Amino acid sequence: MTDSEDALVLFMPSGRRGRFEVGTPLLDAARSLGVYVESVCGGRGLCGRCQITPTPGQFAKHKITSKLEHLSPSGEVEARYAKRRALPADRRLSCQAKILGDLVVDVPTDSAVNKQVVRKRAETRKIDRDPATRLMYVEVVEPDMANPSGDLDRLRQALEREWMVKGARIDSLLYPQLQSILRKGDWKVTAAVHDDGDGPLITALWPGLQQRAFGLAVDIGSTTIAAHLTDLMSGRTVASAGTANPQVRFGEDLMSRVSYVMMNPDGLPALTEAVRGAINGLTEKVAAQADTTRDQILEAAFVGNPVMHHIFLGIDPTELGGAPFALAVSGAIHMPARDIGVEIHPGGQVYVLPCIAGHVGADAAAATLAESPHRTDRITLLVDVGTNAEIILGSKDRLLAASSPTGPAFEGAEISCGQRAAPGAIERVRIDPETLESRIKVVGCDHWSDAPEFAEEVPSVGVTGICGSGIVETIAEMFLAGIISEDGVINGALAERSDRVFANDRTYTYMLWKGDGIDITINQTDVRAIQLAKAALYAGVRLLMDKLGVAEVERIRLAGAFGSYIDPKYAMVLGLIPDCEVEHVAAVGNAAGTGARMALLNRGHRREVEQLVRDVEKIETAMEPKFQEHFVNAMALPNKVEPFPRLAKTVALPRKQPRSGGEEGGGSRRRGGRRHR
């Protein structure tokens, strides 16, 4: 089939793509790629569960021009369904829509059978309370003929008399409501007073005694968004929720989204609306979990990488797409929530944590606040591994920051069988070095594949691909088992020992999992993608070590959703992080979210992070000549020139050997990744 007879279709947020004959129903295309869109009516357009959203625009990274007319027009079946039940204007039924040309298609979370697991829980942390917004109950003197002052003046007098709050301003939204609230409460009211160093502001007012007030801490990641609802009175996190970042349909990585804004006139509003809509959806969700309403949420704190930070605020991120990577605004931002469409109390206030540099954002600043390397004598490495790794290195004497463009490989993208962390994704791997047989553990199953219970559990989720933590363990285990060399070349000579290794054009492929209908394999291109990603991260770390003048680090903290689920030992085997005592390497979970909650609950932490960002030294890796040298050395496993003696105490590393003869393997052509039988 020629390119003129088929069309390229990309499904987001999974990132799976394929070419399909014109006229193929979109639901069939999705299922053939393992994109699990729900449908219970057999494709007859009755259940409406298979809804998708076509996304028009230029997607330069994927070389796709997606147009709405590249789907067949809506027909009678969809019109009938829309009359019977609501079908949003931007959605189609994938069982009825047929492919007419190249497309980017978003699968909404309510249509996905195997939904992504959002791994950004609120970490347990006691945070001293000193919130910017406080509730103050007062009894206001009633007006009389002898005291003709206005009701607001007497409210201010009550706040000064009972709470020592002087000169309080009032949110303009409260002017029309003030008198009715005072009289409804019989002159006894509760005021929410916000003061973050710029003077007291009355942001909300209730008749009588109001004892509930909440704050929202949100971590806007490029892949996932997490929201934590916190009781401002107790400091306790009462509800958490997460969702996939809907911007993924515009581009998997940050630069793809910047490119989308540059190439599409309405790109920025679309991206901003998508992320704000997701945040408002999470706000509604956590409020419901806590048995409260959004109008009792009085404060919100936000963190995110620089691109997410700018897009959320409605700022064009184009300048972040190239040197000198200029931020429009780097300092902390205070503003009314209503100014940026955040649906909490109408008078609610927003605090956006400061960014460190053009590619080191408010999320890294928040994680640094939470882990406090600036308060310790020990040289600490803090890494938030994502599509753009953010790196902090140092101690209380000196702190450095940088970023490295690792790309989306660690999140399952750019891997032939990769997927995001969802039920059915391989997340743990062990390979027997003698037989080359593998054992796996998948998201959604409690047992390893060699346990009898696995066969009973796995049909409910299947084995559908491999996520970030799984690919790290797979490549590391392949190295430890001798399947790949120090240089990352799959050893074709092993094909004589085991059918797990087989020829794939001029290279070789390893069969990780033999499934019913779908095989999960690791090919040479997959190994290279991980090598490139890990080398970029390690080179950034090594560059900061050079700048700091240290040969080793004493503590390593892995932050973020991905960092929380990778085994530190395998991260070191891979050469993702420097050699360190394994017991001094720890996952710290959603440290950015913890930092956001600290800023939400304590004004002192806001001043601390603002000073921290001013003090940290920013290093631009792209401008450093040594970066390329470190990068080349880091392409090897674990590293071409660094011996990793501490790791060698706990793991039997393969002896350094010359490259095997596997790179030019012959044999029949077989495809890597998923193989449909």
XYZ file of C-alpha atoms in Angstrom:
677
model
C 0.000 0.000 0.000
C 1.441 3.427 -0.920
C 1.336 6.513 1.265
C -1.366 7.963 -0.974
C -3.683 5.070 -0.140
C -3.366 5.188 3.626
C -3.299 7.728 6.427
C -1.121 8.234 9.504
C -3.125 8.316 12.753
C -1.648 9.279 16.140
C -3.615 8.494 19.312
C -2.977 10.622 22.400
C -2.164 10.507 25.243
C -0.761 6.988 24.597
C 1.395 8.206 21.700
C 0.602 5.111 19.629
C 0.476 5.589 15.888
C -0.002 3.619 12.718
C -0.955 3.806 9.047
C -4.424 2.728 8.028
C -6.320 2.345 4.811
C -8.643 5.239 4.048
C -12.149 4.279 5.168
C -11.039 2.337 8.267
C -13.321 2.989 11.263
C -11.363 4.873 13.905
C -12.360 2.374 16.609
C -10.817 -0.481 14.594
C -7.623 1.516 14.134
C -7.407 2.211 17.864
C -7.871 -1.422 18.814
C -5.310 -2.670 16.314
C -2.709 -0.463 18.028
C -3.725 -1.530 21.521
C -5.425 1.796 22.268
C -8.244 0.554 24.426
C -11.294 2.674 23.688
C -14.374 1.451 25.518
C -17.380 0.181 23.549
C -20.116 -2.096 24.843
C -22.616 -1.947 21.976
C -20.502 -3.681 19.360
C -19.848 -0.522 17.342
C -23.512 0.266 16.634
C -23.397 3.812 18.018
C -25.742 3.055 20.899
C -23.610 3.195 24.055
C -21.608 6.328 23.231
C -18.643 5.062 25.235
C -16.207 5.221 22.315
C -16.086 9.013 22.061
C -12.880 10.644 20.805
C -11.790 14.187 20.014
C -10.027 14.920 16.698
C -7.358 17.585 17.188
C -6.671 19.833 14.194
C -3.339 21.552 13.660
C 0.253 21.219 12.480
C 2.220 18.678 14.519
C 5.771 19.216 13.300
C 7.392 16.575 15.495
C 5.113 13.862 14.111
C 5.008 15.326 10.577
C 1.213 15.329 10.676
C -1.228 17.927 9.432
C -4.430 16.982 11.230
C -7.735 18.321 9.918
C -11.333 17.795 11.017
C -12.255 16.917 7.435
C -9.880 13.965 7.654
C -12.728 12.168 9.410
C -15.881 11.181 7.586
C -18.829 13.558 8.174
C -21.152 12.836 11.063
C -24.026 10.617 9.930
C -27.482 9.498 11.042
C -26.245 7.201 13.797
C -24.294 9.973 15.530
C -27.156 12.434 15.020
C -29.532 9.928 16.637
C -27.190 9.451 19.581
C -26.754 13.218 20.020
C -30.536 13.631 20.259
C -30.847 10.837 22.788
C -27.819 11.773 24.892
C -25.421 14.704 24.906
C -22.527 14.473 22.467
C -20.135 17.417 22.903
C -19.569 19.416 19.741
C -15.861 18.562 19.620
C -16.385 14.799 19.936
C -17.153 11.954 17.539
C -18.137 8.325 18.003
C -15.059 6.385 16.920
C -17.150 3.413 15.814
C -18.859 5.609 13.209
C -16.075 8.020 12.190
C -13.922 6.744 9.331
C -10.371 7.777 8.527
C -10.026 9.959 5.419
C -6.570 11.465 6.043
C -3.797 12.059 8.588
C -5.130 12.609 12.102
C -4.200 13.337 15.688
C -6.898 11.924 17.945
C -7.339 12.471 21.678
C -8.922 9.651 23.676
C -10.677 11.327 26.649
C -10.167 9.668 30.020
C -13.841 8.739 30.200
C -13.474 6.679 26.999
C -10.237 4.882 27.873
C -10.562 1.348 29.229
C -7.008 1.185 30.608
C -6.634 4.642 32.074
C -3.230 6.016 32.927
C -2.291 5.619 36.563
C -1.466 9.073 37.898
C 1.320 8.434 40.388
C 1.523 11.741 42.246
C 0.160 11.160 45.710
C 0.458 13.683 48.525
C 3.491 12.739 50.608
C 3.066 12.706 54.385
C 4.745 15.793 55.764
C 4.055 17.853 58.874
C 3.991 21.503 57.805
C 3.862 24.325 60.322
C 0.819 26.496 59.636
C 1.053 30.185 58.838
C -1.295 30.518 55.863
C -1.711 33.730 53.915
C -5.495 33.462 54.298
C -7.056 33.207 57.762
C -10.624 33.139 59.061
C -11.529 35.863 61.573
C -14.841 35.919 63.432
C -15.872 39.409 64.550
C -18.825 41.175 66.111
C -19.449 44.474 64.338
C -20.958 47.466 66.103
C -24.411 48.191 64.729
C -25.031 51.558 63.071
C -27.019 54.264 64.830
C -27.808 57.928 64.323
C -24.942 58.946 66.589
C -22.381 56.920 64.597
C -22.999 57.496 60.908
C -19.849 55.657 59.698
C -20.246 53.089 56.951
C -20.638 49.368 57.562
C -17.208 48.670 56.022
C -15.550 51.142 58.384
C -17.081 49.414 61.391
C -16.052 45.989 60.017
C -12.485 47.271 59.758
C -12.684 48.607 63.309
C -13.860 45.202 64.543
C -10.956 43.449 62.777
C -8.480 45.865 64.333
C -10.084 45.621 67.788
C -10.414 41.827 67.923
C -7.606 40.616 65.614
C -5.182 43.576 65.476
C -5.629 43.754 61.703
C -5.163 47.360 60.609
C -6.292 49.030 57.406
C -7.864 45.992 55.740
C -8.870 46.457 52.125
C -11.827 44.569 50.682
C -12.253 42.672 47.444
C -14.405 44.715 45.074
C -16.777 41.751 44.613
C -17.864 42.122 48.249
C -19.061 45.735 48.050
C -22.578 44.862 46.795
C -22.903 41.989 49.320
C -21.477 43.595 52.442
C -24.603 45.057 54.001
C -26.831 42.037 53.426
C -24.203 39.661 54.916
C -23.769 41.816 58.033
C -27.512 42.000 58.644
C -28.081 38.319 57.892
C -25.497 37.459 60.536
C -26.965 39.904 63.035
C -23.675 41.846 62.875
C -21.678 38.713 63.664
C -19.632 37.622 60.643
C -16.547 35.646 59.636
C -14.079 37.357 57.330
C -11.409 35.600 55.259
C -8.409 37.921 55.422
C -5.515 37.410 53.014
C -2.121 38.936 53.818
C 1.012 37.772 52.032
C 3.117 40.799 52.860
C 1.164 43.322 50.817
C -1.357 44.254 53.506
C -4.600 42.627 54.659
C -7.357 42.047 52.092
C -10.841 40.803 52.947
C -11.503 38.196 50.255
C -14.644 36.524 51.598
C -17.361 37.210 54.174
C -19.972 34.920 55.735
C -22.825 35.614 58.169
C -22.186 34.016 61.555
C -19.373 31.590 62.331
C -17.567 29.949 59.393
C -15.126 27.218 60.425
C -14.133 25.594 57.132
C -11.485 26.939 54.803
C -9.456 24.989 52.259
C -6.461 25.524 50.031
C -5.485 23.816 46.797
C -1.928 22.788 45.868
C -1.468 21.840 42.204
C 1.528 20.329 40.421
C 1.153 20.882 36.670
C 3.349 18.293 35.011
C 3.818 17.925 31.280
C 2.322 14.423 31.491
C 0.147 14.477 34.609
C -1.549 17.051 36.824
C -2.012 16.414 40.548
C -4.188 18.414 42.946
C -4.183 18.203 46.736
C -6.916 19.790 48.843
C -5.670 20.939 52.234
C -7.596 22.077 55.296
C -6.166 25.527 56.077
C -7.335 25.203 59.686
C -5.497 21.943 60.463
C -2.920 21.664 57.679
C -4.169 18.177 56.828
C -4.480 17.022 53.213
C -8.090 15.903 52.955
C -8.311 14.852 49.297
C -6.061 14.273 46.292
C -6.747 13.574 42.644
C -4.792 13.425 39.422
C -5.373 13.309 35.710
C -3.404 13.046 32.513
C -2.465 16.469 31.172
C -4.838 16.949 28.209
C -2.159 19.012 26.454
C -0.519 15.708 25.528
C -2.715 15.638 22.430
C -0.875 18.740 21.196
C 2.548 17.181 21.761
C 4.153 14.592 24.024
C 7.110 16.715 25.080
C 7.466 20.373 25.955
C 9.146 21.493 22.749
C 6.382 19.870 20.695
C 3.866 22.062 22.514
C 5.978 25.156 22.006
C 6.123 24.208 18.312
C 2.338 23.796 18.249
C 1.907 27.335 19.614
C 4.311 28.689 17.003
C 2.636 26.932 14.055
C -1.025 27.359 14.986
C -2.569 30.836 15.496
C -5.040 29.543 18.073
C -2.484 27.215 19.671
C -1.890 29.111 22.916
C -5.588 29.600 23.814
C -6.244 25.912 23.095
C -3.373 24.750 25.306
C -4.270 27.189 28.102
C -7.940 26.217 28.020
C -7.014 22.533 28.130
C -4.848 22.792 31.251
C -7.188 25.157 33.102
C -10.145 22.929 32.292
C -8.307 19.912 33.704
C -7.417 21.829 36.874
C -11.011 22.950 37.371
C -12.159 19.368 36.885
C -9.722 18.200 39.568
C -10.884 21.017 41.859
C -14.452 19.816 41.586
C -13.318 16.244 42.210
C -11.284 16.900 45.365
C -13.999 19.179 46.757
C -16.529 16.375 46.337
C -14.152 13.890 47.992
C -13.872 16.190 51.019
C -17.638 16.801 51.145
C -17.217 20.515 50.533
C -17.714 22.973 47.689
C -15.353 24.989 45.542
C -16.418 28.265 47.144
C -14.828 27.123 50.417
C -11.438 26.918 48.699
C -9.861 30.292 49.458
C -6.270 29.849 48.346
C -4.346 27.957 45.646
C -0.636 27.370 45.038
C 0.712 26.203 41.670
C 3.988 24.717 40.468
C 5.097 23.547 37.049
C 8.011 23.521 34.657
C 8.597 26.801 32.758
C 6.567 25.841 29.686
C 3.620 24.594 31.770
C 3.957 27.687 34.009
C 3.709 30.043 31.033
C 0.888 28.223 29.250
C -1.176 27.991 32.453
C -0.811 31.757 32.926
C -1.703 32.384 29.278
C 1.837 33.501 28.396
C 3.256 32.609 24.977
C 6.089 30.078 25.640
C 7.789 30.627 22.256
C 10.831 32.341 23.790
C 11.490 29.185 25.815
C 11.914 27.239 22.570
C 15.398 28.545 21.855
C 18.423 30.293 23.348
C 18.611 32.278 25.551
C 15.400 30.572 26.832
C 14.018 33.803 28.267
C 11.224 33.602 30.834
C 8.486 36.216 30.585
C 8.337 36.273 34.379
C 10.493 34.299 36.807
C 9.478 35.614 40.232
C 6.584 34.495 42.387
C 3.146 35.619 41.196
C 0.205 36.694 43.369
C -3.193 37.260 41.766
C -6.933 36.683 42.171
C -7.893 33.190 41.038
C -10.671 34.583 38.843
C -8.112 36.436 36.708
C -6.837 33.143 35.294
C -10.066 31.164 35.302
C -9.335 29.050 38.403
C -12.760 28.114 39.749
C -12.480 28.401 43.522
C -14.118 31.031 45.772
C -14.664 34.218 43.696
C -12.324 36.099 46.018
C -9.786 33.265 46.214
C -6.114 34.076 45.781
C -3.425 32.308 43.755
C 0.274 31.991 44.521
C 2.510 30.697 41.716
C 5.948 29.664 42.938
C 8.967 31.232 41.202
C 10.923 29.613 38.366
C 14.660 29.086 38.687
C 15.645 29.425 35.007
C 14.381 28.991 31.455
C 14.265 25.196 31.737
C 14.271 24.794 35.537
C 10.848 25.696 36.764
C 8.671 26.298 39.767
C 8.326 22.525 40.185
C 12.096 22.223 40.727
C 12.001 25.179 43.127
C 9.193 23.494 45.073
C 11.012 20.145 45.167
C 14.150 21.917 46.439
C 12.092 23.624 49.130
C 10.672 20.253 50.176
C 13.979 18.337 50.220
C 16.074 21.237 51.579
C 19.566 20.541 50.198
C 20.257 24.191 51.075
C 19.958 23.302 54.764
C 22.449 20.401 54.921
C 26.229 19.957 54.919
C 26.006 16.844 52.735
C 26.348 17.143 48.962
C 22.865 16.262 47.739
C 21.665 15.523 44.223
C 17.970 16.098 43.587
C 16.654 14.934 40.211
C 13.127 15.201 38.869
C 13.120 12.797 35.935
C 10.642 13.735 33.221
C 10.608 14.740 29.583
C 12.945 17.518 30.711
C 15.002 16.432 33.714
C 15.539 19.139 36.329
C 18.721 18.789 38.377
C 19.679 20.438 41.672
C 23.094 19.774 43.244
C 24.807 21.160 46.314
C 24.537 21.893 50.008
C 24.000 24.842 52.310
C 27.279 26.342 51.065
C 26.396 26.444 47.354
C 23.551 25.239 45.191
C 23.518 24.722 41.417
C 20.628 24.035 39.036
C 20.384 22.813 35.452
C 18.134 20.864 33.130
C 18.744 18.134 30.576
C 16.464 17.282 27.637
C 15.854 13.577 28.285
C 12.767 13.411 26.063
C 9.725 11.201 26.681
C 11.469 7.796 26.488
C 11.372 7.315 30.269
C 7.587 7.745 30.131
C 7.160 4.979 27.558
C 7.117 7.180 24.459
C 9.629 6.606 21.630
C 9.784 2.952 22.726
C 8.313 0.466 20.241
C 6.237 -1.249 22.912
C 6.111 1.705 25.288
C 3.076 3.142 27.004
C 2.245 5.267 29.993
C 1.736 3.672 33.403
C -1.706 2.070 33.068
C -3.169 -1.328 33.957
C -1.456 -3.919 31.793
C 1.852 -2.042 31.497
C 4.978 -3.989 32.457
C 6.554 -2.183 35.429
C 9.035 -4.728 36.834
C 11.355 -7.156 35.006
C 13.816 -9.893 35.938
C 15.891 -11.859 33.378
C 17.656 -15.151 34.134
C 21.264 -14.759 32.877
C 21.519 -18.494 32.156
C 18.287 -19.144 30.266
C 17.504 -15.522 29.216
C 13.892 -16.203 30.281
C 12.082 -13.234 31.770
C 9.698 -12.649 34.646
C 7.452 -9.598 34.626
C 5.096 -7.714 36.884
C 2.372 -5.523 35.405
C 0.397 -2.575 36.713
C -2.907 -3.873 38.064
C -1.609 -7.332 39.108
C -0.115 -8.115 42.503
C 1.941 -11.136 41.441
C 4.954 -11.843 39.245
C 4.381 -13.772 36.033
C 5.899 -16.987 37.433
C 3.374 -17.102 40.287
C 0.283 -19.319 39.803
C -1.991 -16.390 40.685
C -0.690 -14.329 37.744
C -2.558 -16.418 35.179
C -5.782 -15.788 37.090
C -5.247 -12.036 37.513
C -3.737 -10.929 34.201
C -6.744 -11.517 31.891
C -8.520 -8.595 33.576
C -5.852 -6.128 32.428
C -3.776 -7.958 29.826
C -0.118 -7.306 29.071
C -0.289 -4.297 26.785
C 3.160 -2.665 26.770
C 5.926 -1.380 28.998
C 6.040 1.824 31.064
C 8.997 3.917 32.238
C 10.019 1.969 35.338
C 9.689 -1.248 33.332
C 11.931 -0.096 30.489
C 14.627 1.008 32.961
C 14.634 -2.410 34.617
C 14.487 -4.210 31.270
C 17.535 -2.478 29.790
C 19.460 -2.846 33.078
C 18.555 -6.547 33.357
C 19.490 -7.133 29.697
C 22.894 -5.611 30.488
C 23.379 -7.696 33.646
C 22.350 -10.859 31.746
C 24.809 -10.140 28.940
C 22.114 -9.623 26.315
C 23.426 -6.144 25.573
C 27.005 -4.974 25.727
C 28.439 -2.005 27.593
C 27.828 -0.005 24.397
C 24.185 -1.054 24.283
C 24.452 -3.491 21.357
C 22.187 -6.543 21.494
C 24.387 -9.646 21.304
C 23.236 -11.558 18.226
C 25.390 -14.569 19.145
C 22.850 -15.373 21.867
C 20.319 -16.280 19.168
C 22.022 -19.683 19.057
C 21.314 -20.174 22.787
C 17.765 -18.903 23.003
C 14.894 -17.985 20.721
C 14.408 -14.968 22.982
C 17.026 -13.241 20.818
C 16.277 -13.114 17.098
C 17.378 -11.279 13.973
C 15.614 -8.068 13.047
C 16.928 -6.795 9.714
C 20.557 -5.824 10.437
C 20.220 -5.862 14.241
C 18.718 -8.149 16.862
C 15.691 -8.024 19.121
C 14.932 -9.509 22.546
C 11.559 -11.144 23.222
C 10.537 -9.818 26.632
C 7.048 -11.353 26.779
C 5.239 -13.915 24.673
C 1.563 -13.134 24.975
C -1.743 -14.313 23.572
C -1.871 -12.365 20.329
C 0.688 -9.659 21.247
C 4.396 -10.122 21.927
C 6.357 -7.425 23.759
C 9.880 -7.066 22.381
C 12.863 -4.766 22.873
C 14.732 -3.816 19.717
C 17.989 -1.989 19.104
C 16.228 1.336 18.568
C 14.564 1.019 21.994
C 17.931 0.484 23.667
C 19.352 3.511 21.852
C 16.423 5.710 22.939
C 17.084 4.876 26.601
C 20.831 5.369 26.163
C 20.282 8.835 24.704
C 17.865 9.805 27.479
C 19.998 8.558 30.341
C 23.175 10.018 28.842
C 21.567 13.464 28.636
C 20.578 13.280 32.300
C 23.920 11.941 33.529
C 25.883 14.490 31.505
C 23.885 17.284 33.140
C 24.589 15.854 36.596
C 28.287 15.385 35.858
C 28.548 18.937 34.558
C 27.146 20.302 37.833
C 29.586 18.113 39.784
C 32.435 19.677 37.794
C 31.138 23.178 38.499
C 30.788 22.402 42.208
C 34.236 20.795 42.307
C 33.116 17.427 43.726
C 33.934 13.905 42.537
C 31.014 12.198 44.280
C 27.659 12.907 45.842
C 26.619 11.837 49.334
C 22.850 11.676 48.897
C 20.595 11.237 45.866
C 16.886 12.018 45.866
C 14.699 10.966 42.942
C 11.570 13.095 42.652
C 8.443 12.987 40.524
C 6.105 10.208 39.479
C 8.753 8.362 37.470
C 11.471 8.795 40.083
C 9.182 7.333 42.725
C 8.739 4.040 40.909
C 12.204 3.245 39.574
C 14.453 0.998 41.636
C 17.545 3.037 42.660
C 19.778 0.026 42.021
C 18.616 -0.275 38.412
C 18.880 3.484 37.907
C 22.543 3.166 38.872
C 23.149 0.044 36.734
C 21.771 1.965 33.792
C 24.038 4.920 34.589
C 21.108 7.247 35.046
C 22.598 8.642 38.274
C 26.166 8.754 39.667
C 27.731 6.056 41.808
C 26.546 6.313 45.398
C 25.891 4.059 48.367
C 22.579 2.452 47.402
C 21.118 3.061 50.877
C 21.667 6.796 50.372
C 19.535 6.850 47.224
C 15.828 7.338 47.856
C 12.649 8.169 46.015
C 10.932 11.208 47.533
C 7.662 10.986 45.645
C 5.891 14.099 44.500
C 8.357 16.534 46.069
C 7.073 19.352 43.858
C 3.579 18.798 45.211
C 4.940 18.760 48.751
C 6.697 22.070 48.123
C 3.471 23.521 46.741
C 1.633 22.467 49.924
C 4.387 24.008 52.050
C 3.966 27.328 50.216
C 0.188 27.026 50.516
C 0.276 26.562 54.281
C 3.142 28.773 55.379
C 4.119 32.288 54.307
C 7.612 31.703 55.671
C 8.119 28.926 53.128
C 7.086 31.347 50.369
C 9.795 33.770 51.409
C 12.239 30.858 51.718
C 11.658 29.591 48.176
C 11.796 33.124 46.776
C 15.218 33.641 48.403
C 16.328 30.167 47.347
C 15.619 30.930 43.695
C 17.603 34.163 43.957
C 20.588 32.341 45.494
C 20.817 29.233 43.310
C 23.337 29.337 40.450
C 21.838 28.515 37.066
C 23.933 26.491 34.622
C 22.879 26.271 30.970
C 24.079 22.847 29.796
C 23.717 23.728 26.118
C 26.420 26.392 26.494
C 28.976 24.150 28.226
C 31.644 22.504 26.019
C 32.199 19.636 28.522
C 28.591 18.538 28.205
C 29.207 16.645 24.955
C 32.194 14.791 26.415
C 30.178 13.690 29.441
C 27.285 12.748 27.167
C 29.429 10.465 24.986
C 30.897 8.699 28.032
C 27.434 8.301 29.557
C 26.113 6.473 26.491
C 27.858 3.343 27.834
C 26.355 1.186 30.592
C 26.749 2.340 33.251
C 29.531 4.660 31.986
C 32.535 4.441 29.668
C 35.093 6.003 32.053
C 33.605 5.931 35.556
C 33.928 2.641 37.464
C 30.939 2.748 39.898
C 32.755 0.949 42.760
C 29.914 1.354 45.283
C 27.419 -0.209 42.904
C 29.857 -3.070 42.236
C 29.706 -3.974 45.944
C 26.026 -4.896 45.639
C 25.641 -5.883 41.973
C 27.815 -8.190 39.867
C 28.497 -5.916 36.898
C 29.549 -7.575 33.625
C 33.232 -7.429 32.779
C 33.995 -4.769 30.196
C 34.094 -6.458 26.783
C 34.562 -5.406 23.176
C 31.447 -4.904 21.087
C 29.697 -8.111 20.079
C 28.902 -8.993 16.521
C 25.243 -8.294 16.941
C 24.952 -4.942 15.234
C 25.186 -6.323 11.742
C 23.039 -9.407 12.268
C 21.387 -10.986 9.315
C 18.300 -13.099 9.005
C 14.771 -12.425 7.912
C 13.213 -9.032 8.595
C 11.098 -8.999 11.758
C 9.610 -5.982 13.437
C 10.317 -4.997 17.060
C 7.732 -3.772 19.544
C 4.275 -5.358 19.622
C 3.821 -8.276 17.265
C 0.229 -9.166 16.393
C -0.258 -12.832 15.667
